[in-house]
JSON list of C-alpha atoms in Angstrom, two decimals:
[
{"chain": "A", "resi": 1, "resn": "UNK", "atom": "CA", "xyz": [-0.10, 12.67, 5.18]},
{"chain": "A", "resi": 2, "resn": "UNK", "atom": "CA", "xyz": [0.50, 9.00, 4.48]},
{"chain": "A", "resi": 3, "resn": "UNK", "atom": "CA", "xyz": [-0.54, 5.74, 6.39]},
{"chain": "A", "resi": 4, "resn": "UNK", "atom": "CA", "xyz": [1.34, 2.73, 5.40]},
{"chain": "A", "resi": 5, "resn": "UNK", "atom": "CA", "xyz": [-1.27, -0.01, 5.96]},
{"chain": "A", "resi": 6, "resn": "UNK", "atom": "CA", "xyz": [-0.33, -3.62, 6.36]},
{"chain": "A", "resi": 7, "resn": "UNK", "atom": "CA", "xyz": [-3.13, -6.21, 6.05]},
{"chain": "A", "resi": 8, "resn": "UNK", "atom": "CA", "xyz": [-1.10, -9.08, 7.69]},
{"chain": "A", "resi": 9, "resn": "UNK", "atom": "CA", "xyz": [-1.77, -12.76, 7.92]},
{"chain": "A", "resi": 10, "resn": "UNK", "atom": "CA", "xyz": [0.43, -15.32, 9.78]},
{"chain": "A", "resi": 11, "resn": "UNK", "atom": "CA", "xyz": [3.81, -13.80, 8.59]},
{"chain": "A", "resi": 12, "resn": "UNK", "atom": "CA", "xyz": [5.28, -12.44, 11.70]},
{"chain": "A", "resi": 13, "resn": "UNK", "atom": "CA", "xyz": [8.83, -13.20, 10.54]},
{"chain": "A", "resi": 14, "resn": "UNK", "atom": "CA", "xyz": [8.42, -11.35, 7.27]},
{"chain": "A", "resi": 15, "resn": "UNK", "atom": "CA", "xyz": [6.45, -8.55, 8.90]},
{"chain": "A", "resi": 16, "resn": "UNK", "atom": "CA", "xyz": [9.27, -7.77, 11.20]},
{"chain": "A", "resi": 17, "resn": "UNK", "atom": "CA", "xyz": [11.53, -7.19, 8.29]},
{"chain": "A", "resi": 18, "resn": "UNK", "atom": "CA", "xyz": [8.92, -4.98, 6.63]},
{"chain": "A", "resi": 19, "resn": "UNK", "atom": "CA", "xyz": [8.55, -2.91, 9.69]},
{"chain": "A", "resi": 20, "resn": "UNK", "atom": "CA", "xyz": [12.25, -2.55, 10.11]},
{"chain": "A", "resi": 21, "resn": "UNK", "atom": "CA", "xyz": [12.57, -1.19, 6.54]},
{"chain": "A", "resi": 22, "resn": "UNK", "atom": "CA", "xyz": [9.96, 1.38, 7.17]},
{"chain": "A", "resi": 23, "resn": "UNK", "atom": "CA", "xyz": [11.22, 2.45, 10.55]},
{"chain": "A", "resi": 24, "resn": "UNK", "atom": "CA", "xyz": [14.71, 3.26, 9.37]},
{"chain": "A", "resi": 25, "resn": "UNK", "atom": "CA", "xyz": [13.33, 5.84, 6.84]},
{"chain": "A", "resi": 26, "resn": "UNK", "atom": "CA", "xyz": [13.75, 9.44, 8.05]},
{"chain": "A", "resi": 27, "resn": "UNK", "atom": "CA", "xyz": [10.25, 10.34, 6.88]},
{"chain": "A", "resi": 28, "resn": "UNK", "atom": "CA", "xyz": [8.67, 7.90, 9.25]},
{"chain": "A", "resi": 29, "resn": "UNK", "atom": "CA", "xyz": [6.92, 9.68, 12.17]},
{"chain": "A", "resi": 30, "resn": "UNK", "atom": "CA", "xyz": [6.89, 13.12, 10.61]},
{"chain": "A", "resi": 31, "resn": "UNK", "atom": "CA", "xyz": [4.75, 12.50, 7.59]},
{"chain": "A", "resi": 32, "resn": "UNK", "atom": "CA", "xyz": [4.16, 8.80, 7.86]},
{"chain": "A", "resi": 33, "resn": "UNK", "atom": "CA", "xyz": [2.53, 6.31, 10.27]},
{"chain": "A", "resi": 34, "resn": "UNK", "atom": "CA", "xyz": [1.87, 2.58, 10.18]},
{"chain": "A", "resi": 35, "resn": "UNK", "atom": "CA", "xyz": [-1.26, 0.58, 10.62]},
{"chain": "A", "resi": 36, "resn": "UNK", "atom": "CA", "xyz": [-1.19, -3.20, 11.15]},
{"chain": "A", "resi": 37, "resn": "UNK", "atom": "CA", "xyz": [-4.48, -4.98, 10.58]},
{"chain": "A", "resi": 38, "resn": "UNK", "atom": "CA", "xyz": [-4.01, -8.67, 11.67]},
{"chain": "A", "resi": 39, "resn": "UNK", "atom": "CA", "xyz": [-6.36, -11.39, 10.64]},
{"chain": "A", "resi": 40, "resn": "UNK", "atom": "CA", "xyz": [-3.99, -14.24, 11.65]},
{"chain": "A", "resi": 41, "resn": "UNK", "atom": "CA", "xyz": [-5.08, -17.43, 13.23]},
{"chain": "A", "resi": 42, "resn": "UNK", "atom": "CA", "xyz": [-2.32, -17.25, 15.84]},
{"chain": "A", "resi": 43, "resn": "UNK", "atom": "CA", "xyz": [-0.97, -14.57, 18.18]},
{"chain": "A", "resi": 44, "resn": "UNK", "atom": "CA", "xyz": [2.52, -14.22, 16.69]},
{"chain": "A", "resi": 45, "resn": "UNK", "atom": "CA", "xyz": [1.91, -10.80, 15.11]},
{"chain": "A", "resi": 46, "resn": "UNK", "atom": "CA", "xyz": [0.16, -9.53, 18.23]},
{"chain": "A", "resi": 47, "resn": "UNK", "atom": "CA", "xyz": [3.13, -10.69, 20.39]},
{"chain": "A", "resi": 48, "resn": "UNK", "atom": "CA", "xyz": [5.59, -9.04, 17.92]},
{"chain": "A", "resi": 49, "resn": "UNK", "atom": "CA", "xyz": [3.69, -5.81, 18.27]},
{"chain": "A", "resi": 50, "resn": "UNK", "atom": "CA", "xyz": [3.34, -5.94, 22.07]},
{"chain": "A", "resi": 51, "resn": "UNK", "atom": "CA", "xyz": [7.06, -6.85, 22.55]},
{"chain": "A", "resi": 52, "resn": "UNK", "atom": "CA", "xyz": [8.71, -4.53, 20.05]},
{"chain": "A", "resi": 53, "resn": "UNK", "atom": "CA", "xyz": [6.36, -1.66, 18.83]},
{"chain": "A", "resi": 54, "resn": "UNK", "atom": "CA", "xyz": [3.62, -1.01, 21.37]},
{"chain": "A", "resi": 55, "resn": "UNK", "atom": "CA", "xyz": [5.35, 2.09, 22.76]},
{"chain": "A", "resi": 56, "resn": "UNK", "atom": "CA", "xyz": [5.87, 3.67, 19.27]},
{"chain": "A", "resi": 57, "resn": "UNK", "atom": "CA", "xyz": [2.94, 6.18, 18.88]},
{"chain": "A", "resi": 58, "resn": "UNK", "atom": "CA", "xyz": [3.33, 6.06, 15.19]},
{"chain": "A", "resi": 59, "resn": "UNK", "atom": "CA", "xyz": [2.47, 2.34, 14.94]},
{"chain": "A", "resi": 60, "resn": "UNK", "atom": "CA", "xyz": [-1.14, 1.07, 15.58]},
{"chain": "A", "resi": 61, "resn": "UNK", "atom": "CA", "xyz": [-2.13, -2.54, 15.75]},
{"chain": "A", "resi": 62, "resn": "UNK", "atom": "CA", "xyz": [-5.60, -3.84, 15.19]},
{"chain": "A", "resi": 63, "resn": "UNK", "atom": "CA", "xyz": [-7.04, -7.30, 15.56]},
{"chain": "A", "resi": 64, "resn": "UNK", "atom": "CA", "xyz": [-9.08, -8.01, 12.39]},
{"chain": "A", "resi": 65, "resn": "UNK", "atom": "CA", "xyz": [-9.88, -11.77, 12.71]},
{"chain": "A", "resi": 66, "resn": "UNK", "atom": "CA", "xyz": [-13.50, -11.43, 11.37]},
{"chain": "A", "resi": 67, "resn": "UNK", "atom": "CA", "xyz": [-11.98, -9.79, 8.26]},
{"chain": "A", "resi": 68, "resn": "UNK", "atom": "CA", "xyz": [-10.87, -13.27, 7.17]},
{"chain": "A", "resi": 69, "resn": "UNK", "atom": "CA", "xyz": [-10.07, -12.83, 3.52]},
{"chain": "A", "resi": 70, "resn": "UNK", "atom": "CA", "xyz": [-7.46, -10.67, 1.73]},
{"chain": "A", "resi": 71, "resn": "UNK", "atom": "CA", "xyz": [-10.02, -8.46, 0.10]},
{"chain": "A", "resi": 72, "resn": "UNK", "atom": "CA", "xyz": [-11.75, -7.69, 3.37]},
{"chain": "A", "resi": 73, "resn": "UNK", "atom": "CA", "xyz": [-8.57, -7.12, 5.42]},
{"chain": "A", "resi": 74, "resn": "UNK", "atom": "CA", "xyz": [-7.19, -4.77, 2.66]},
{"chain": "A", "resi": 75, "resn": "UNK", "atom": "CA", "xyz": [-10.23, -2.76, 2.84]},
{"chain": "A", "resi": 76, "resn": "UNK", "atom": "CA", "xyz": [-10.32, -2.85, 6.71]},
{"chain": "A", "resi": 77, "resn": "UNK", "atom": "CA", "xyz": [-6.65, -1.65, 6.89]},
{"chain": "A", "resi": 78, "resn": "UNK", "atom": "CA", "xyz": [-7.58, 1.44, 4.66]},
{"chain": "A", "resi": 79, "resn": "UNK", "atom": "CA", "xyz": [-10.62, 2.12, 6.83]},
{"chain": "A", "resi": 80, "resn": "UNK", "atom": "CA", "xyz": [-8.21, 2.18, 9.82]},
{"chain": "A", "resi": 81, "resn": "UNK", "atom": "CA", "xyz": [-5.83, 4.61, 8.08]},
{"chain": "A", "resi": 82, "resn": "UNK", "atom": "CA", "xyz": [-5.50, 8.07, 9.60]},
{"chain": "A", "resi": 83, "resn": "UNK", "atom": "CA", "xyz": [-3.50, 9.70, 6.75]},
{"chain": "A", "resi": 84, "resn": "UNK", "atom": "CA", "xyz": [-4.96, 11.35, 3.69]},
{"chain": "A", "resi": 85, "resn": "UNK", "atom": "CA", "xyz": [-3.22, 8.67, 1.70]},
{"chain": "A", "resi": 86, "resn": "UNK", "atom": "CA", "xyz": [-3.03, 5.00, 2.31]},
{"chain": "A", "resi": 87, "resn": "UNK", "atom": "CA", "xyz": [-0.23, 2.79, 0.94]},
{"chain": "A", "resi": 88, "resn": "UNK", "atom": "CA", "xyz": [-1.24, -0.92, 0.89]},
{"chain": "A", "resi": 89, "resn": "UNK", "atom": "CA", "xyz": [1.91, -2.58, 1.97]},
{"chain": "A", "resi": 90, "resn": "UNK", "atom": "CA", "xyz": [2.40, -6.37, 1.90]},
{"chain": "A", "resi": 91, "resn": "UNK", "atom": "CA", "xyz": [3.55, -8.04, 5.12]},
{"chain": "A", "resi": 92, "resn": "UNK", "atom": "CA", "xyz": [6.36, -9.52, 3.00]},
{"chain": "A", "resi": 93, "resn": "UNK", "atom": "CA", "xyz": [7.38, -6.34, 1.31]},
{"chain": "A", "resi": 94, "resn": "UNK", "atom": "CA", "xyz": [10.43, -4.32, 2.00]},
{"chain": "A", "resi": 95, "resn": "UNK", "atom": "CA", "xyz": [10.62, -0.49, 1.57]},
{"chain": "A", "resi": 96, "resn": "UNK", "atom": "CA", "xyz": [13.54, 0.65, -0.74]},
{"chain": "A", "resi": 97, "resn": "UNK", "atom": "CA", "xyz": [15.90, 2.74, 1.33]},
{"chain": "A", "resi": 98, "resn": "UNK", "atom": "CA", "xyz": [15.25, 6.49, 1.06]},
{"chain": "A", "resi": 99, "resn": "UNK", "atom": "CA", "xyz": [12.11, 6.22, -1.27]},
{"chain": "A", "resi": 100, "resn": "UNK", "atom": "CA", "xyz": [9.71, 7.70, 1.32]},
{"chain": "A", "resi": 101, "resn": "UNK", "atom": "CA", "xyz": [11.14, 11.15, 1.05]},
{"chain": "A", "resi": 102, "resn": "UNK", "atom": "CA", "xyz": [10.64, 11.02, -2.70]},
{"chain": "A", "resi": 103, "resn": "UNK", "atom": "CA", "xyz": [7.00, 9.72, -2.38]},
{"chain": "A", "resi": 104, "resn": "UNK", "atom": "CA", "xyz": [6.07, 12.30, 0.27]},
{"chain": "A", "resi": 105, "resn": "UNK", "atom": "CA", "xyz": [7.46, 15.09, -1.95]},
{"chain": "A", "resi": 106, "resn": "UNK", "atom": "CA", "xyz": [5.44, 13.66, -4.98]},
{"chain": "A", "resi": 107, "resn": "UNK", "atom": "CA", "xyz": [2.25, 13.44, -2.83]},
{"chain": "A", "resi": 108, "resn": "UNK", "atom": "CA", "xyz": [2.63, 17.04, -1.66]},
{"chain": "A", "resi": 109, "resn": "UNK", "atom": "CA", "xyz": [3.39, 18.47, -5.10]},
{"chain": "A", "resi": 110, "resn": "UNK", "atom": "CA", "xyz": [0.95, 16.47, -7.16]},
{"chain": "A", "resi": 111, "resn": "UNK", "atom": "CA", "xyz": [-1.96, 15.70, -4.75]},
{"chain": "A", "resi": 112, "resn": "UNK", "atom": "CA", "xyz": [-2.92, 12.57, -6.79]},
{"chain": "A", "resi": 113, "resn": "UNK", "atom": "CA", "xyz": [-6.08, 10.66, -6.62]},
{"chain": "A", "resi": 114, "resn": "UNK", "atom": "CA", "xyz": [-4.05, 7.54, -7.01]},
{"chain": "A", "resi": 115, "resn": "UNK", "atom": "CA", "xyz": [-0.41, 6.60, -7.28]},
{"chain": "A", "resi": 116, "resn": "UNK", "atom": "CA", "xyz": [0.70, 3.26, -8.66]},
{"chain": "A", "resi": 117, "resn": "UNK", "atom": "CA", "xyz": [4.37, 2.52, -7.64]},
{"chain": "A", "resi": 118, "resn": "UNK", "atom": "CA", "xyz": [6.81, 0.53, -9.50]},
{"chain": "A", "resi": 119, "resn": "UNK", "atom": "CA", "xyz": [8.77, -2.11, -7.51]},
{"chain": "A", "resi": 120, "resn": "UNK", "atom": "CA", "xyz": [11.58, -4.66, -7.46]},
{"chain": "A", "resi": 121, "resn": "UNK", "atom": "CA", "xyz": [11.22, -8.40, -7.11]},
{"chain": "A", "resi": 122, "resn": "UNK", "atom": "CA", "xyz": [13.52, -10.12, -4.67]},
{"chain": "A", "resi": 123, "resn": "UNK", "atom": "CA", "xyz": [14.08, -13.34, -2.73]},
{"chain": "A", "resi": 124, "resn": "UNK", "atom": "CA", "xyz": [16.40, -14.28, 0.11]},
{"chain": "A", "resi": 125, "resn": "UNK", "atom": "CA", "xyz": [19.19, -14.56, -2.52]},
{"chain": "A", "resi": 126, "resn": "UNK", "atom": "CA", "xyz": [18.75, -11.12, -3.72]},
{"chain": "A", "resi": 127, "resn": "UNK", "atom": "CA", "xyz": [17.13, -9.03, -6.44]},
{"chain": "A", "resi": 128, "resn": "UNK", "atom": "CA", "xyz": [15.37, -10.98, -9.15]},
{"chain": "A", "resi": 129, "resn": "UNK", "atom": "CA", "xyz": [13.99, -7.96, -11.13]},
{"chain": "A", "resi": 130, "resn": "UNK", "atom": "CA", "xyz": [15.29, -4.51, -10.56]},
{"chain": "A", "resi": 131, "resn": "UNK", "atom": "CA", "xyz": [12.08, -3.11, -12.16]},
{"chain": "A", "resi": 132, "resn": "UNK", "atom": "CA", "xyz": [8.90, -4.97, -12.46]},
{"chain": "A", "resi": 133, "resn": "UNK", "atom": "CA", "xyz": [7.33, -2.49, -14.85]},
{"chain": "A", "resi": 134, "resn": "UNK", "atom": "CA", "xyz": [8.96, -1.50, -18.20]},
{"chain": "A", "resi": 135, "resn": "UNK", "atom": "CA", "xyz": [8.35, 2.24, -17.50]},
{"chain": "A", "resi": 136, "resn": "UNK", "atom": "CA", "xyz": [10.97, 3.85, -15.28]},
{"chain": "A", "resi": 137, "resn": "UNK", "atom": "CA", "xyz": [9.61, 7.40, -15.52]},
{"chain": "A", "resi": 138, "resn": "UNK", "atom": "CA", "xyz": [6.68, 9.07, -13.77]},
{"chain": "A", "resi": 139, "resn": "UNK", "atom": "CA", "xyz": [3.53, 9.28, -15.99]},
{"chain": "A", "resi": 140, "resn": "UNK", "atom": "CA", "xyz": [0.22, 11.06, -15.69]},
{"chain": "A", "resi": 141, "resn": "UNK", "atom": "CA", "xyz": [-2.73, 9.19, -17.00]},
{"chain": "A", "resi": 142, "resn": "UNK", "atom": "CA", "xyz": [-5.24, 11.86, -17.98]},
{"chain": "A", "resi": 143, "resn": "UNK", "atom": "CA", "xyz": [-9.03, 11.86, -17.48]},
{"chain": "A", "resi": 144, "resn": "UNK", "atom": "CA", "xyz": [-9.67, 10.34, -20.85]},
{"chain": "A", "resi": 145, "resn": "UNK", "atom": "CA", "xyz": [-6.84, 7.64, -20.63]},
{"chain": "A", "resi": 146, "resn": "UNK", "atom": "CA", "xyz": [-8.92, 4.94, -18.84]},
{"chain": "A", "resi": 147, "resn": "UNK", "atom": "CA", "xyz": [-8.22, 2.35, -21.45]},
{"chain": "A", "resi": 148, "resn": "UNK", "atom": "CA", "xyz": [-4.58, 3.10, -21.63]},
{"chain": "A", "resi": 149, "resn": "UNK", "atom": "CA", "xyz": [-4.38, 2.86, -17.79]},
{"chain": "A", "resi": 150, "resn": "UNK", "atom": "CA", "xyz": [-6.02, -0.62, -17.73]},
{"chain": "A", "resi": 151, "resn": "UNK", "atom": "CA", "xyz": [-3.88, -1.74, -20.73]},
{"chain": "A", "resi": 152, "resn": "UNK", "atom": "CA", "xyz": [-0.68, -0.63, -18.98]},
{"chain": "A", "resi": 153, "resn": "UNK", "atom": "CA", "xyz": [-1.54, -1.40, -15.39]},
{"chain": "A", "resi": 154, "resn": "UNK", "atom": "CA", "xyz": [-4.31, -4.00, -14.87]},
{"chain": "A", "resi": 155, "resn": "UNK", "atom": "CA", "xyz": [-2.02, -7.03, -14.73]},
{"chain": "A", "resi": 156, "resn": "UNK", "atom": "CA", "xyz": [0.35, -5.28, -12.38]},
{"chain": "A", "resi": 157, "resn": "UNK", "atom": "CA", "xyz": [-2.29, -4.17, -10.00]},
{"chain": "A", "resi": 158, "resn": "UNK", "atom": "CA", "xyz": [-2.86, -7.67, -8.84]},
{"chain": "A", "resi": 159, "resn": "UNK", "atom": "CA", "xyz": [0.28, -6.78, -6.68]},
{"chain": "A", "resi": 160, "resn": "UNK", "atom": "CA", "xyz": [-1.67, -4.66, -3.91]},
{"chain": "A", "resi": 161, "resn": "UNK", "atom": "CA", "xyz": [1.83, -3.35, -2.64]},
{"chain": "A", "resi": 162, "resn": "UNK", "atom": "CA", "xyz": [1.86, -0.92, -5.71]},
{"chain": "A", "resi": 163, "resn": "UNK", "atom": "CA", "xyz": [-1.09, 1.17, -4.58]},
{"chain": "A", "resi": 164, "resn": "UNK", "atom": "CA", "xyz": [-1.07, 4.48, -2.80]},
{"chain": "A", "resi": 165, "resn": "UNK", "atom": "CA", "xyz": [-4.60, 5.87, -2.81]},
{"chain": "A", "resi": 166, "resn": "UNK", "atom": "CA", "xyz": [-6.53, 8.80, -1.55]},
{"chain": "A", "resi": 167, "resn": "UNK", "atom": "CA", "xyz": [-8.31, 7.24, 1.43]},
{"chain": "A", "resi": 168, "resn": "UNK", "atom": "CA", "xyz": [-11.55, 9.03, 0.92]},
{"chain": "A", "resi": 169, "resn": "UNK", "atom": "CA", "xyz": [-11.83, 8.05, -2.80]},
{"chain": "A", "resi": 170, "resn": "UNK", "atom": "CA", "xyz": [-11.11, 4.51, -1.80]},
{"chain": "A", "resi": 171, "resn": "UNK", "atom": "CA", "xyz": [-13.94, 4.41, 0.70]},
{"chain": "A", "resi": 172, "resn": "UNK", "atom": "CA", "xyz": [-16.24, 6.15, -1.75]},
{"chain": "A", "resi": 173, "resn": "UNK", "atom": "CA", "xyz": [-15.60, 3.65, -4.50]},
{"chain": "A", "resi": 174, "resn": "UNK", "atom": "CA", "xyz": [-14.99, 0.32, -2.78]},
{"chain": "A", "resi": 175, "resn": "UNK", "atom": "CA", "xyz": [-17.73, -2.21, -3.48]},
{"chain": "A", "resi": 176, "resn": "UNK", "atom": "CA", "xyz": [-18.11, -4.81, -0.66]},
{"chain": "A", "resi": 177, "resn": "UNK", "atom": "CA", "xyz": [-19.94, -7.13, -2.93]},
{"chain": "A", "resi": 178, "resn": "UNK", "atom": "CA", "xyz": [-16.59, -7.77, -4.57]},
{"chain": "A", "resi": 179, "resn": "UNK", "atom": "CA", "xyz": [-15.15, -9.21, -1.42]},
{"chain": "A", "resi": 180, "resn": "UNK", "atom": "CA", "xyz": [-14.01, -12.78, -1.93]},
{"chain": "A", "resi": 181, "resn": "UNK", "atom": "CA", "xyz": [-12.92, -12.37, -5.54]},
{"chain": "A", "resi": 182, "resn": "UNK", "atom": "CA", "xyz": [-9.29, -11.61, -4.45]},
{"chain": "A", "resi": 183, "resn": "UNK", "atom": "CA", "xyz": [-9.49, -8.64, -7.02]},
{"chain": "A", "resi": 184, "resn": "UNK", "atom": "CA", "xyz": [-11.96, -6.23, -5.11]},
{"chain": "A", "resi": 185, "resn": "UNK", "atom": "CA", "xyz": [-9.07, -3.70, -5.00]},
{"chain": "A", "resi": 186, "resn": "UNK", "atom": "CA", "xyz": [-8.68, -3.69, -8.89]},
{"chain": "A", "resi": 187, "resn": "UNK", "atom": "CA", "xyz": [-12.48, -2.96, -9.17]},
{"chain": "A", "resi": 188, "resn": "UNK", "atom": "CA", "xyz": [-11.95, -0.03, -6.67]},
{"chain": "A", "resi": 189, "resn": "UNK", "atom": "CA", "xyz": [-8.94, 1.25, -8.50]},
{"chain": "A", "resi": 190, "resn": "UNK", "atom": "CA", "xyz": [-10.67, 1.16, -11.86]},
{"chain": "A", "resi": 191, "resn": "UNK", "atom": "CA", "xyz": [-13.59, 3.01, -10.45]},
{"chain": "A", "resi": 192, "resn": "UNK", "atom": "CA", "xyz": [-11.23, 5.76, -8.94]},
{"chain": "A", "resi": 193, "resn": "UNK", "atom": "CA", "xyz": [-9.58, 6.11, -12.35]},
{"chain": "A", "resi": 194, "resn": "UNK", "atom": "CA", "xyz": [-12.66, 6.40, -14.37]},
{"chain": "A", "resi": 195, "resn": "UNK", "atom": "CA", "xyz": [-12.50, 9.91, -15.80]},
{"chain": "A", "resi": 196, "resn": "UNK", "atom": "CA", "xyz": [-9.96, 11.11, -13.18]},
{"chain": "A", "resi": 197, "resn": "UNK", "atom": "CA", "xyz": [-6.24, 11.74, -13.40]},
{"chain": "A", "resi": 198, "resn": "UNK", "atom": "CA", "xyz": [-4.07, 9.28, -11.83]},
{"chain": "A", "resi": 199, "resn": "UNK", "atom": "CA", "xyz": [-0.12, 8.86, -11.62]},
{"chain": "A", "resi": 200, "resn": "UNK", "atom": "CA", "xyz": [2.39, 6.21, -12.09]},
{"chain": "A", "resi": 201, "resn": "UNK", "atom": "CA", "xyz": [5.61, 6.54, -10.03]},
{"chain": "A", "resi": 202, "resn": "UNK", "atom": "CA", "xyz": [8.38, 5.04, -12.07]},
{"chain": "A", "resi": 203, "resn": "UNK", "atom": "CA", "xyz": [11.21, 4.60, -9.49]},
{"chain": "A", "resi": 204, "resn": "UNK", "atom": "CA", "xyz": [11.00, 1.29, -7.80]},
{"chain": "A", "resi": 205, "resn": "UNK", "atom": "CA", "xyz": [9.62, 1.74, -4.24]}
]
């Protein structure tokens, strides 16, 4: 149902923590797999995969060196996804314990075009913000609420880790001429939202 896609770049130390947080969730493997799209200059992430994850059939690694900017690697990672949905996951993100079960339940019950997830902000010292968005309840943006969605979400959507998207809709709406702007994903999300229902998931993920 869900591919967690990680467009990764030279952050093997952080990526290992990200993967560890995903693997310990009970939903991983049954409804969730993991795609790593690596456009690093070095071989640290490839070595990490070969040494620790190569034999896990639910984790797939792809070398993506020619996709040499964030926009192109984000798009590449979603193209590689095998799930109906793709969650763009930062290589320095950590999954909140137990949240996958709630997200899978939401995806199954609502069948959303797009799901924007709330998040926490943290550093090595601990939590900086327990909720990065003021809304802590789920919300449905209806077909005619395009402006409200952009007012509420556009600034937050610069954080790609908030986005769970229907893969086919992403591919249909992604404009490759936006690659290099660092915000090609926002253009795609706005196109998906245009006159469609999309959801916000209020519990930090």
